[in-house]
Amino acid sequence: MPFQKKEFPDKFAALSKEDKVGLLRTMVRIRAFESRVEELFLNRRIPGFVHLYIGEEAIASGVMANLSKNDWITSTHRGHGHAIAKGAQIHRMMAELFGKTTGYCKGKGGSMHIADFSVGMLGANGVVGGGYNIAVGAGMSSMIKKTDQVAVCFFGDGASNRGTFHEAMNIASVWKLPVIFVNENNQWASTTPTSFATSVARIADRAKGYGMEGYTVDGNNVIEVYNAAAALVEAARKGKGPALLECLTYRIKGHYVGDPEKYRTKEEVQKHFTENDPIIRYADWMKGKGLIDDAALATMKAEAEKEVADGEKFAEDSPLPEKEDAYNDLFSFSPSEFPEVVK
Amino acid sequence: MAIITYRDAIRDALKEEMARDEQVYLLGEDIAQFGGSYKTCVGLFEQFGKERVRNTPLSEMAVVGCALGSAMLGKRPVAEIMYVDFTACCMSQIVNEVAKTRYMYAGQVEIPMVIRTQGGAGRASAAQHAQSLEAWFTHVPGLYVVMPSTPYDVKGLLKTAIRDNNPILFIEHKLLYNSKGEVPEQEYTIPLGKADIKRPGKDVTILTWSRCVEFSLGAAKELEKEGIDVEVVDLRSLKPLDEETILSSVEKTGHVVVVHEAVKNSGFGAELVALINEKAFDSLDAPIQRVAGEEVPMPFNPRLEAMAIPDSKKVANAVKKVLSL
């Protein structure tokens, strides 16, 4: 996929070794979580359906490394990676997938609705394109409060064809809101190839229609993602307004776990995975720079797997909701008792 | 008590709540310098500035989504959708996002937001600007639906709605904006989910809301001349619903007429009939009658338009029918 490259300042170079390793660790933790979730789902331990982020980890990791807990993200149906990278706790995520009361949504949300407002994760969203305008609202609240918080809206290539995209991009641009629209172009909208359903070759080009800057990066190169996000987030913090960042990647797994994937060949998928795995690419680069070795990488993977296994145990041991719990949390009742009074 | 219009009561409620709580802000199309298409926000832009009275692009999805995002983070938005008909343009935001957020994230956040809009016929606004669509929203768990009929009610209920921590569809009626009524000069609020008996009576209960309260009171006045004593219950909010007041009135009169401007088919009146069947069937002395909008898109011609919605005469006829007169 050719695209015009924009050279962003190499902020990555200035990161400490620890932070560079941290980028890899985030990707490895996401991979470990998603790999186990796939197995658990296939073993019918998780109800509903799940959408995996495998192969796209560099985007969440590279973007989120530029955000603090005070910044916000909105996520998608393929949102586990975003949640982990934003700081959500794996054991509570796992408990949510199991439908347990200790999950983030007490078992009422599931995979597509994981949210952790305490770390600025404003929710995965089951409606494609559902997050744009929430991110706009978050960006607007930052502007009203005159803070330097930014909102990042993750969305897929398919979502760029939803009408909400248009309204959010326009209003964010008109109001110069601190919102970064991060497109994860994994080349598949469910079973439909992006090229079949999208009027432009590069989704970043759509930014022009909104008077917004739009760039495309290799979404499987965490360094490129990091540097692009660093520049755009910094600009947004300084009040320079929104931007669109298209991260090219590839959806390694089916749309959902269990997808028969009749629309593509196994060879195509395998080629992408072996040649373009973002974790292998970055790990190899780090090894070449002497930042990590095989033993350290193996330890990192083992730690991630243990964290996931512990999370799974926590989920297993947690209680299921009682039937009556279905009625909780619909409305807020506390301050709504306003007697009819004339003061 | 001062006598003011429904329109001014809305503006006063907005003004008082904005002054009271700086988290409250307004957003919508043409609400700033212009003061809103139905002039309910006149003067607020001048008083509170462009940050708190925000004109938006013609983007209902963005208006509602943006209100939601900011509400999650502690603001108290009052979003104006110019016509209830245009909620169709942002229905996914309302139904799939606003209504669901608190529940599906298990109460991690409150959603203190009001969507103000207006509906109804009577101004020859034709098919796309005159609907009564409240049943769309009462059907969705997670939303409150409030539909005041008088200046007193609209002010007190809007103030409460803004203070409430739940998402609320606040549906005004375009024909009521010029109606006048007494409103206290002191501050007051009205609880959500409390019906108001606009006229007590012992023979027949009329359950109604919004502009149809006017038709029902008109019918009651005429029927009084014939010795029929009608009780007019203004529900004021459909969700939460004041079942207690409804059922005790039904138990008292044994005869019920439901009156609403929305199309009869699948209208909220059907829900009320079912509720009474379930909870007060033995109190009924006759089958419940419904007076509601005709099964057509709202016609433009004022004569046809008047035909398509209830009026006092239709209500009076239904009352006589339920009394077998």
XYZ file of C-alpha atoms in Angstrom:
668
model
C 0.000 0.000 0.000
C 1.893 3.056 -1.134
C 1.274 6.304 0.673
C 2.943 9.628 0.986
C 5.052 9.625 4.068
C 5.265 12.557 6.368
C 8.412 12.795 8.424
C 7.438 13.631 11.975
C 10.072 14.774 14.485
C 11.724 11.719 16.024
C 10.403 12.092 19.555
C 10.817 8.372 19.979
C 14.587 8.768 19.939
C 14.412 10.799 23.117
C 12.530 8.113 25.053
C 14.310 6.322 27.851
C 15.198 2.687 27.375
C 12.518 1.871 29.895
C 9.869 3.659 27.839
C 11.025 1.996 24.645
C 10.749 -1.373 26.345
C 7.388 -0.239 27.705
C 6.018 0.121 24.188
C 6.926 -3.462 23.487
C 5.503 -4.638 26.783
C 2.146 -3.046 26.052
C 2.003 -4.827 22.711
C 3.012 -8.124 24.266
C 0.398 -7.780 27.009
C -2.317 -7.082 24.464
C -1.245 -10.058 22.380
C -1.213 -12.343 25.400
C -4.682 -11.185 26.433
C -6.177 -11.523 22.980
C -4.597 -14.912 22.330
C -6.032 -16.289 25.516
C -9.415 -14.691 24.914
C -9.549 -16.415 21.543
C -8.950 -19.786 23.176
C -11.436 -19.096 25.931
C -14.077 -18.098 23.426
C -13.496 -21.163 21.265
C -13.756 -23.272 24.423
C -17.103 -21.595 25.109
C -15.938 -20.051 28.327
C -16.887 -16.555 27.144
C -20.408 -15.823 25.915
C -21.448 -13.410 23.170
C -18.848 -12.564 20.606
C -15.406 -11.024 20.622
C -13.352 -9.051 18.117
C -9.609 -9.432 18.426
C -6.929 -6.784 18.078
C -4.156 -9.220 17.143
C -1.764 -7.684 14.637
C -2.857 -4.120 15.382
C -1.148 -3.697 18.756
C 1.355 -1.100 17.586
C -1.385 1.477 17.089
C -2.837 1.409 20.594
C 0.623 1.175 22.128
C 2.173 3.938 20.041
C -0.716 6.350 20.465
C -1.376 5.753 24.150
C 2.273 6.246 25.082
C 1.625 9.914 24.297
C -1.377 10.218 26.597
C -1.788 10.544 30.330
C -4.571 9.206 32.512
C -6.207 12.603 32.250
C -6.588 12.306 28.508
C -9.505 10.444 27.037
C -10.080 7.847 24.400
C -13.152 6.435 22.776
C -12.838 2.940 21.464
C -14.509 0.473 19.162
C -15.950 -3.021 19.092
C -12.323 -4.154 18.645
C -11.345 -2.373 21.803
C -9.434 -4.682 24.172
C -6.094 -3.351 22.989
C -7.127 0.236 23.519
C -8.291 -0.502 27.039
C -5.082 -2.294 28.023
C -2.865 0.382 26.509
C -4.862 3.109 28.257
C -4.291 1.468 31.608
C -7.348 -0.685 32.214
C -6.712 -3.679 34.430
C -6.547 -7.036 32.732
C -8.235 -8.972 35.512
C -11.263 -6.684 35.498
C -11.436 -6.862 31.719
C -11.325 -10.621 31.851
C -14.009 -10.665 34.530
C -16.180 -8.542 32.266
C -15.725 -10.961 29.369
C -16.809 -13.733 31.715
C -19.868 -11.682 32.664
C -18.877 -11.489 36.319
C -19.814 -8.858 38.890
C -16.166 -7.871 39.319
C -15.895 -6.886 35.663
C -15.723 -3.276 34.605
C -19.426 -3.262 33.817
C -20.461 -5.854 36.408
C -21.139 -8.253 33.578
C -23.640 -6.017 31.807
C -21.334 -4.731 29.100
C -19.170 -7.547 27.839
C -16.456 -7.339 25.239
C -17.911 -4.458 23.252
C -18.569 -2.167 26.199
C -15.503 -2.260 28.382
C -14.903 1.140 29.925
C -12.666 2.448 32.665
C -13.446 6.068 33.318
C -10.807 6.222 36.042
C -8.091 6.033 33.380
C -9.899 8.089 30.745
C -11.130 5.094 28.765
C -14.589 6.364 27.847
C -15.809 3.079 26.572
C -15.646 0.598 23.789
C -18.644 0.971 21.540
C -20.726 -1.646 19.822
C -22.026 0.764 17.216
C -19.505 1.341 14.460
C -18.842 5.080 14.421
C -20.479 5.521 17.815
C -17.452 7.025 19.496
C -16.663 10.005 17.284
C -19.045 12.482 18.802
C -18.390 11.360 22.338
C -14.732 12.174 21.719
C -15.845 15.521 20.336
C -17.792 16.144 23.544
C -14.737 15.210 25.605
C -12.586 17.554 23.545
C -15.159 20.270 24.001
C -15.187 19.824 27.770
C -11.404 20.219 27.749
C -11.751 23.401 25.761
C -14.452 24.798 28.063
C -12.444 23.926 31.178
C -9.331 25.346 29.529
C -7.240 22.296 30.349
C -4.719 20.752 27.962
C -6.431 17.364 27.930
C -6.896 15.729 24.565
C -9.358 13.135 23.325
C -8.379 10.386 20.935
C -11.072 8.678 18.919
C -10.150 5.281 17.530
C -12.166 4.114 14.551
C -11.896 1.600 11.751
C -11.876 1.940 7.990
C -15.488 0.812 7.861
C -16.482 3.457 10.391
C -15.122 6.176 8.143
C -18.139 5.523 5.929
C -20.635 6.225 8.701
C -22.385 9.599 8.796
C -21.226 10.297 12.331
C -17.707 10.622 10.901
C -18.752 13.606 8.839
C -20.518 15.468 11.611
C -17.763 14.852 14.149
C -14.903 15.783 11.820
C -16.648 18.964 10.767
C -17.607 20.135 14.225
C -14.185 19.285 15.678
C -12.563 21.317 12.942
C -14.948 24.262 13.214
C -14.441 24.419 16.977
C -10.696 23.587 16.781
C -11.129 20.911 19.413
C -8.255 18.882 20.860
C -9.372 15.631 19.278
C -7.167 13.198 17.342
C -9.085 10.862 15.083
C -7.001 7.708 14.831
C -8.074 5.494 11.996
C -7.069 1.861 12.236
C -7.255 0.827 8.629
C -7.053 -2.929 8.930
C -8.341 -3.300 5.373
C -11.489 -5.150 6.309
C -14.858 -3.849 7.374
C -16.313 -7.093 8.629
C -16.204 -9.128 5.397
C -15.905 -6.195 2.989
C -12.526 -4.976 1.764
C -11.876 -1.294 2.379
C -11.041 -0.769 -1.292
C -14.496 -2.031 -2.261
C -16.408 0.258 0.048
C -14.405 3.443 0.417
C -14.270 6.313 -2.066
C -10.662 7.224 -1.382
C -7.512 5.141 -1.382
C -6.249 6.880 1.736
C -8.699 7.637 4.526
C -6.324 10.381 5.648
C -7.289 12.241 2.468
C -10.764 12.745 3.890
C -9.291 15.192 6.384
C -8.930 17.729 3.572
C -12.678 17.971 3.284
C -12.778 19.226 6.857
C -9.888 21.667 6.685
C -7.982 19.300 8.911
C -4.523 17.797 8.649
C -4.495 14.127 7.744
C -1.558 11.744 7.642
C -0.971 8.100 6.944
C 1.582 5.995 8.754
C 2.604 2.362 8.839
C 0.417 1.223 11.690
C 2.514 -1.869 12.253
C 5.581 0.213 12.994
C 5.183 1.354 16.559
C 7.920 3.957 16.211
C 6.156 5.629 13.309
C 2.847 5.571 15.145
C 4.471 6.960 18.257
C 6.127 9.842 16.450
C 3.042 10.786 14.470
C 0.821 10.674 17.535
C 3.389 12.659 19.523
C 3.301 15.484 17.002
C -0.487 15.538 16.654
C -1.203 15.240 20.367
C 1.245 18.021 21.155
C -0.342 20.272 18.549
C -3.804 19.532 19.924
C -2.656 20.316 23.462
C -1.431 23.665 22.239
C -4.817 24.501 20.813
C -3.981 23.851 17.187
C -7.052 21.731 16.716
C -7.886 18.239 15.554
C -6.122 15.933 13.123
C -6.719 12.636 11.400
C -4.102 9.910 11.603
C -4.563 6.864 9.423
C -2.616 3.844 10.612
C -2.307 1.134 7.998
C -2.506 -2.331 9.422
C -4.094 -5.679 8.693
C -6.745 -7.636 10.542
C -4.999 -10.930 11.217
C -8.017 -12.615 12.769
C -11.551 -12.868 11.464
C -14.021 -10.083 12.087
C -15.060 -12.041 15.169
C -13.773 -15.224 16.713
C -15.392 -18.005 14.721
C -15.603 -16.028 11.481
C -15.282 -18.604 8.655
C -13.362 -15.975 6.644
C -14.551 -17.139 3.259
C -13.737 -13.751 1.800
C -9.938 -14.168 1.901
C -7.314 -16.867 1.689
C -5.320 -18.288 4.543
C -2.177 -17.527 2.542
C -3.004 -13.836 2.421
C -3.458 -13.729 6.167
C -0.344 -15.754 6.863
C 1.754 -13.548 4.603
C 0.744 -10.474 6.538
C 1.346 -12.110 9.854
C 4.763 -13.552 9.136
C 6.068 -10.544 7.258
C 4.442 -7.762 9.196
C 3.835 -8.717 12.795
C 4.265 -5.449 14.687
C 5.653 -7.204 17.745
C 8.287 -9.146 15.822
C 9.232 -6.073 13.835
C 9.748 -3.924 16.890
C 11.381 -6.668 18.946
C 13.839 -7.310 16.119
C 14.586 -3.624 15.856
C 15.211 -3.441 19.595
C 17.435 -6.475 19.524
C 19.454 -4.842 16.754
C 19.887 -1.800 18.962
C 20.808 -3.892 21.957
C 17.740 -2.718 23.882
C 16.458 -6.191 24.548
C 17.614 -9.761 24.100
C 15.836 -13.051 23.554
C 15.882 -13.928 27.230
C 14.338 -10.608 28.233
C 11.711 -10.937 25.524
C 10.850 -14.434 26.702
C 10.557 -13.158 30.266
C 8.311 -10.340 29.124
C 6.030 -12.759 27.314
C 5.932 -15.120 30.288
C 5.024 -12.245 32.604
C 2.254 -11.150 30.291
C 0.880 -14.664 30.086
C 0.949 -14.942 33.834
C -0.880 -11.650 34.211
C -3.553 -12.934 31.844
C -3.715 -16.297 33.612
C -4.102 -14.526 36.957
C -6.818 -12.385 35.422
C -8.574 -15.477 34.173
C -8.419 -17.053 37.619
C -9.800 -13.872 39.150
C -12.611 -13.939 36.615
C -13.343 -17.595 37.236
C -13.438 -17.129 40.990
C -15.653 -14.060 40.843
C -19.384 -14.290 41.452
C -21.965 -14.211 38.711
C -24.537 -11.447 38.969
C -27.813 -12.181 40.712
C -30.919 -11.967 38.567
C -32.006 -8.788 40.338
C -28.762 -7.109 39.296
C -30.256 -6.757 35.832
C -32.336 -3.888 37.175
C -29.461 -1.922 38.664
C -27.586 1.002 37.162
C -30.232 2.061 34.645
C -31.061 5.361 36.262
C -29.404 7.564 38.792
C -31.797 8.096 41.654
C -29.810 10.004 44.202
C -30.386 13.692 43.468
C -33.614 13.404 41.535
C -35.863 13.781 44.545
C -36.878 17.351 44.021
C -39.998 18.176 45.995
C -42.425 20.603 44.489
C -41.451 23.673 46.412
C -41.722 27.379 46.164
C -38.819 28.797 48.115
C -47.645 35.259 40.608
C -46.632 36.664 37.276
C -48.434 35.767 34.069
C -45.890 34.713 31.463
C -45.760 32.621 28.325
C -44.630 29.021 28.061
C -41.745 30.313 25.936
C -40.602 32.767 28.595
C -40.964 30.130 31.292
C -38.519 27.940 29.377
C -36.090 30.787 28.973
C -36.348 31.663 32.650
C -35.701 28.069 33.665
C -32.614 27.913 31.452
C -31.414 31.254 32.735
C -31.871 30.359 36.389
C -30.194 26.998 36.066
C -27.269 28.421 34.104
C -26.786 31.060 36.763
C -27.082 28.486 39.510
C -24.632 25.927 38.098
C -21.791 26.849 35.793
C -21.597 23.298 34.463
C -24.894 23.853 32.662
C -24.479 24.879 29.049
C -26.630 24.924 25.940
C -25.874 23.677 22.472
C -27.936 23.474 19.346
C -28.652 24.971 15.978
C -29.348 28.716 15.852
C -29.681 29.078 19.605
C -27.070 31.792 20.152
C -27.606 35.248 18.621
C -30.870 34.124 17.062
C -32.176 32.738 20.347
C -33.466 29.474 18.917
C -35.979 28.787 16.187
C -38.806 29.156 18.660
C -37.017 31.939 20.569
C -36.730 30.031 23.788
C -33.107 31.081 24.346
C -33.376 34.802 23.651
C -30.909 36.822 25.697
C -28.957 33.851 27.024
C -26.087 34.225 24.564
C -25.693 37.845 25.614
C -25.798 36.924 29.278
C -23.680 33.768 29.330
C -21.459 34.036 26.269
C -20.553 31.796 23.376
C -18.925 29.078 25.468
C -22.143 28.323 27.321
C -24.619 29.052 24.567
C -23.081 27.216 21.676
C -24.331 27.395 18.148
C -23.638 24.167 16.338
C -23.475 23.094 12.706
C -26.547 21.353 11.284
C -25.348 18.133 12.829
C -27.802 16.473 15.171
C -25.587 13.447 15.673
C -22.747 15.708 16.723
C -25.011 17.753 18.990
C -26.256 14.728 20.893
C -22.948 12.855 20.880
C -21.074 15.920 21.994
C -23.569 16.539 24.776
C -23.111 12.936 25.876
C -19.317 13.085 25.849
C -19.294 16.244 27.898
C -21.971 14.943 30.286
C -19.780 11.911 31.010
C -17.100 14.346 32.106
C -19.190 16.417 34.461
C -20.836 19.034 32.279
C -24.618 19.408 32.298
C -25.572 19.953 28.682
C -28.964 21.048 27.477
C -28.990 20.104 23.807
C -31.668 21.560 21.580
C -32.935 19.569 18.632
C -34.983 22.055 16.671
C -37.833 19.658 15.826
C -38.563 16.304 17.377
C -38.810 15.078 13.792
C -35.047 15.612 13.497
C -34.299 13.277 16.361
C -34.566 10.711 13.584
C -31.285 12.159 12.301
C -29.535 11.286 15.557
C -31.541 8.338 16.772
C -28.564 6.021 17.170
C -26.847 8.584 19.356
C -29.940 8.835 21.560
C -31.013 5.204 21.617
C -27.719 3.334 21.363
C -25.428 5.734 23.177
C -27.209 8.182 25.502
C -29.816 5.769 26.830
C -27.392 2.888 27.261
C -24.248 4.485 28.596
C -24.981 4.420 32.298
C -26.310 0.893 32.267
C -23.840 -0.797 29.968
C -20.918 0.721 31.854
C -22.593 -0.267 35.117
C -22.985 3.151 36.642
C -19.366 4.223 36.234
C -20.701 7.560 35.006
C -23.796 9.690 35.325
C -25.351 11.183 32.208
C -26.875 14.469 33.343
C -28.181 15.720 30.030
C -31.381 17.154 28.663
C -32.401 16.979 25.036
C -34.889 19.783 24.546
C -37.019 19.569 21.471
C -40.528 20.421 20.356
C -43.177 18.650 18.400
C -46.801 18.739 17.430
C -49.053 20.142 14.767
C -51.018 23.353 14.413
C -48.785 25.629 12.380
C -49.175 24.059 8.944
C -45.671 22.689 9.271
C -46.597 19.558 7.283
C -45.283 16.035 7.466
C -41.683 16.512 8.582
C -42.067 19.260 11.175
C -45.194 18.420 13.153
C -44.961 14.916 14.521
C -45.479 13.665 18.046
C -42.864 10.993 18.538
C -42.721 10.487 22.293
C -43.473 6.782 22.043
C -40.158 6.247 20.253
C -38.408 7.285 23.423
C -40.669 5.783 26.075
C -39.909 2.472 24.391
C -36.201 2.760 25.221
C -35.070 1.898 28.756
C -32.686 4.514 30.080
C -34.492 7.663 28.965
C -36.944 9.899 30.770
C -39.613 11.609 28.698
C -41.157 14.850 29.921
C -43.935 16.746 28.106
C -45.236 19.768 30.008
C -48.434 21.567 29.079
C -48.357 24.878 30.985
C -45.883 27.679 31.735
C -45.853 26.662 35.411
C -45.103 23.047 34.593
C -42.574 23.705 31.873
C -40.487 25.925 34.089
C -40.506 23.736 37.164
C -39.951 20.542 35.211
C -37.162 21.929 33.058
C -35.314 23.102 36.147
C -35.653 19.654 37.672
C -34.620 17.981 34.420
C -31.430 20.020 34.304
C -30.617 19.090 37.913
C -31.419 15.420 37.396
C -28.544 13.066 36.623
C -30.365 11.091 33.946
C -30.784 11.662 30.220
C -34.106 13.330 29.560
C -36.107 13.960 26.414
C -37.878 17.191 27.170
C -40.520 17.625 24.481
C -42.252 20.965 24.223
C -45.171 21.743 21.931
C -44.850 24.432 19.305
C -48.447 25.587 19.777
C -47.912 26.123 23.485
C -45.056 28.614 23.243
C -47.430 31.576 23.204
C -49.805 30.197 25.823
C -49.856 32.104 29.088
C -50.184 31.116 32.677
C -49.312 31.934 36.237
C -45.768 31.299 37.352
C -44.445 32.081 40.831
C -41.839 34.760 41.062
C -39.966 32.688 43.640
C -37.864 29.755 42.632
C -39.531 26.331 42.431
C -39.034 22.891 40.954
C -41.465 20.095 40.102
C -40.524 16.457 40.637
C -40.357 14.193 37.608
C -42.933 11.439 37.480
C -45.701 13.300 39.205
C -48.931 13.820 37.301
C -51.037 16.877 37.912
C -54.813 16.783 38.125
C -55.644 19.791 36.034
C -59.342 19.452 36.742
C -60.781 17.169 39.382
C -63.945 15.254 38.505
C -65.840 12.128 39.440
C -67.415 10.701 36.277
C -64.626 10.148 33.745
C -60.820 10.200 33.841
C -59.009 11.752 30.909
C -55.327 10.814 30.761
C -53.425 13.250 28.595
C -50.342 15.426 28.222
C -48.844 18.301 26.293
C -51.223 20.304 24.105
C -54.033 17.783 24.452
C -54.480 18.941 28.031
C -55.969 22.085 26.479
C -58.421 20.075 24.341
C -59.334 17.924 27.304
C -60.037 20.895 29.554
C -62.097 22.428 26.735
C -64.129 19.257 26.472
C -64.556 19.095 30.252
C -65.924 22.623 30.276
C -68.484 21.821 27.606
C -69.466 18.558 29.259
C -69.940 20.291 32.573
C -72.938 22.036 31.013
C -74.424 18.609 30.458
C -73.735 17.577 34.026
C -70.747 15.379 33.232
C -67.904 15.794 35.705
C -64.568 15.068 33.996
C -61.233 14.629 35.726
C -58.295 15.727 33.565
C -55.013 14.119 34.566
C -51.997 15.750 32.968
C -49.261 13.123 33.104
C -46.536 15.749 32.575
C -43.908 13.049 32.344
C -44.438 9.737 30.587
C -41.275 8.351 32.096
C -41.117 8.170 34.991
C -44.863 7.582 35.011
C -47.114 8.435 37.932
C -49.014 5.152 38.105
C -50.407 5.984 41.501
C -52.291 9.074 40.378
C -53.499 7.340 37.220
C -54.805 4.279 39.013
C -56.466 6.139 41.838
C -58.299 8.340 39.355
C -59.392 5.290 37.384
C -60.595 3.626 40.558
C -62.568 6.743 41.385
C -64.317 7.253 38.047
C -64.361 3.808 36.434
C -64.319 5.437 33.009
C -61.197 6.347 31.056
C -60.397 8.282 27.907
C -56.791 8.607 26.764
C -56.017 11.633 24.622
C -52.786 12.281 22.746
C -51.764 13.999 19.571
C -49.413 11.246 18.431
C -50.740 8.719 15.952
C -52.975 6.218 17.715
C -51.270 3.108 16.398
C -48.589 2.065 18.912
C -48.908 5.388 20.681
C -48.244 5.787 24.395
C -51.992 5.630 24.963
C -51.857 1.936 24.175
C -49.387 1.535 27.013
C -51.748 3.310 29.397
C -54.649 1.126 28.357
C -52.526 -1.948 28.980
C -51.393 -0.609 32.326
C -54.978 -0.066 33.441
C -55.963 -3.495 32.193
C -53.182 -5.036 34.215
C -53.646 -3.065 37.394
C -57.171 -1.693 37.578
C -59.306 -3.805 35.283
C -61.907 -4.435 37.936
C -62.401 -0.709 38.395
C -63.472 -0.236 34.790
C -67.155 0.168 34.019
C -66.603 0.477 30.272
C -63.932 -0.145 27.631
C -61.302 2.614 27.519
C -61.536 5.052 24.613
C -58.599 6.604 22.807
C -58.559 9.926 20.999
C -55.375 10.336 19.022
C -53.739 11.395 15.768
C -54.981 9.899 12.530
C -52.964 7.285 10.672
C -51.489 9.725 8.149
C -48.378 11.865 7.866
C -49.299 15.363 9.014
C -50.973 17.144 6.085
C -50.030 20.736 5.284
C -53.454 22.260 4.658
C -54.665 23.656 7.998
C -58.089 22.138 7.519
C -56.634 18.706 6.916
C -54.132 19.209 9.717
C -56.907 19.997 12.191
C -58.695 16.881 11.046
C -55.604 14.755 11.742
C -55.272 15.619 15.434
C -57.596 15.613 18.447
C -59.750 18.573 19.396
C -62.205 19.319 22.199
C -65.151 18.031 20.225
C -63.522 14.672 19.534
C -62.590 14.389 23.184
C -66.130 15.243 24.313
C -67.551 12.620 21.958
C -65.197 9.997 23.346
C -66.221 10.882 26.899
C -69.874 10.438 25.979
C -69.074 7.160 24.304
C -67.280 5.793 27.341
C -70.322 6.802 29.405
C -72.604 5.178 26.811
C -74.405 8.467 26.309
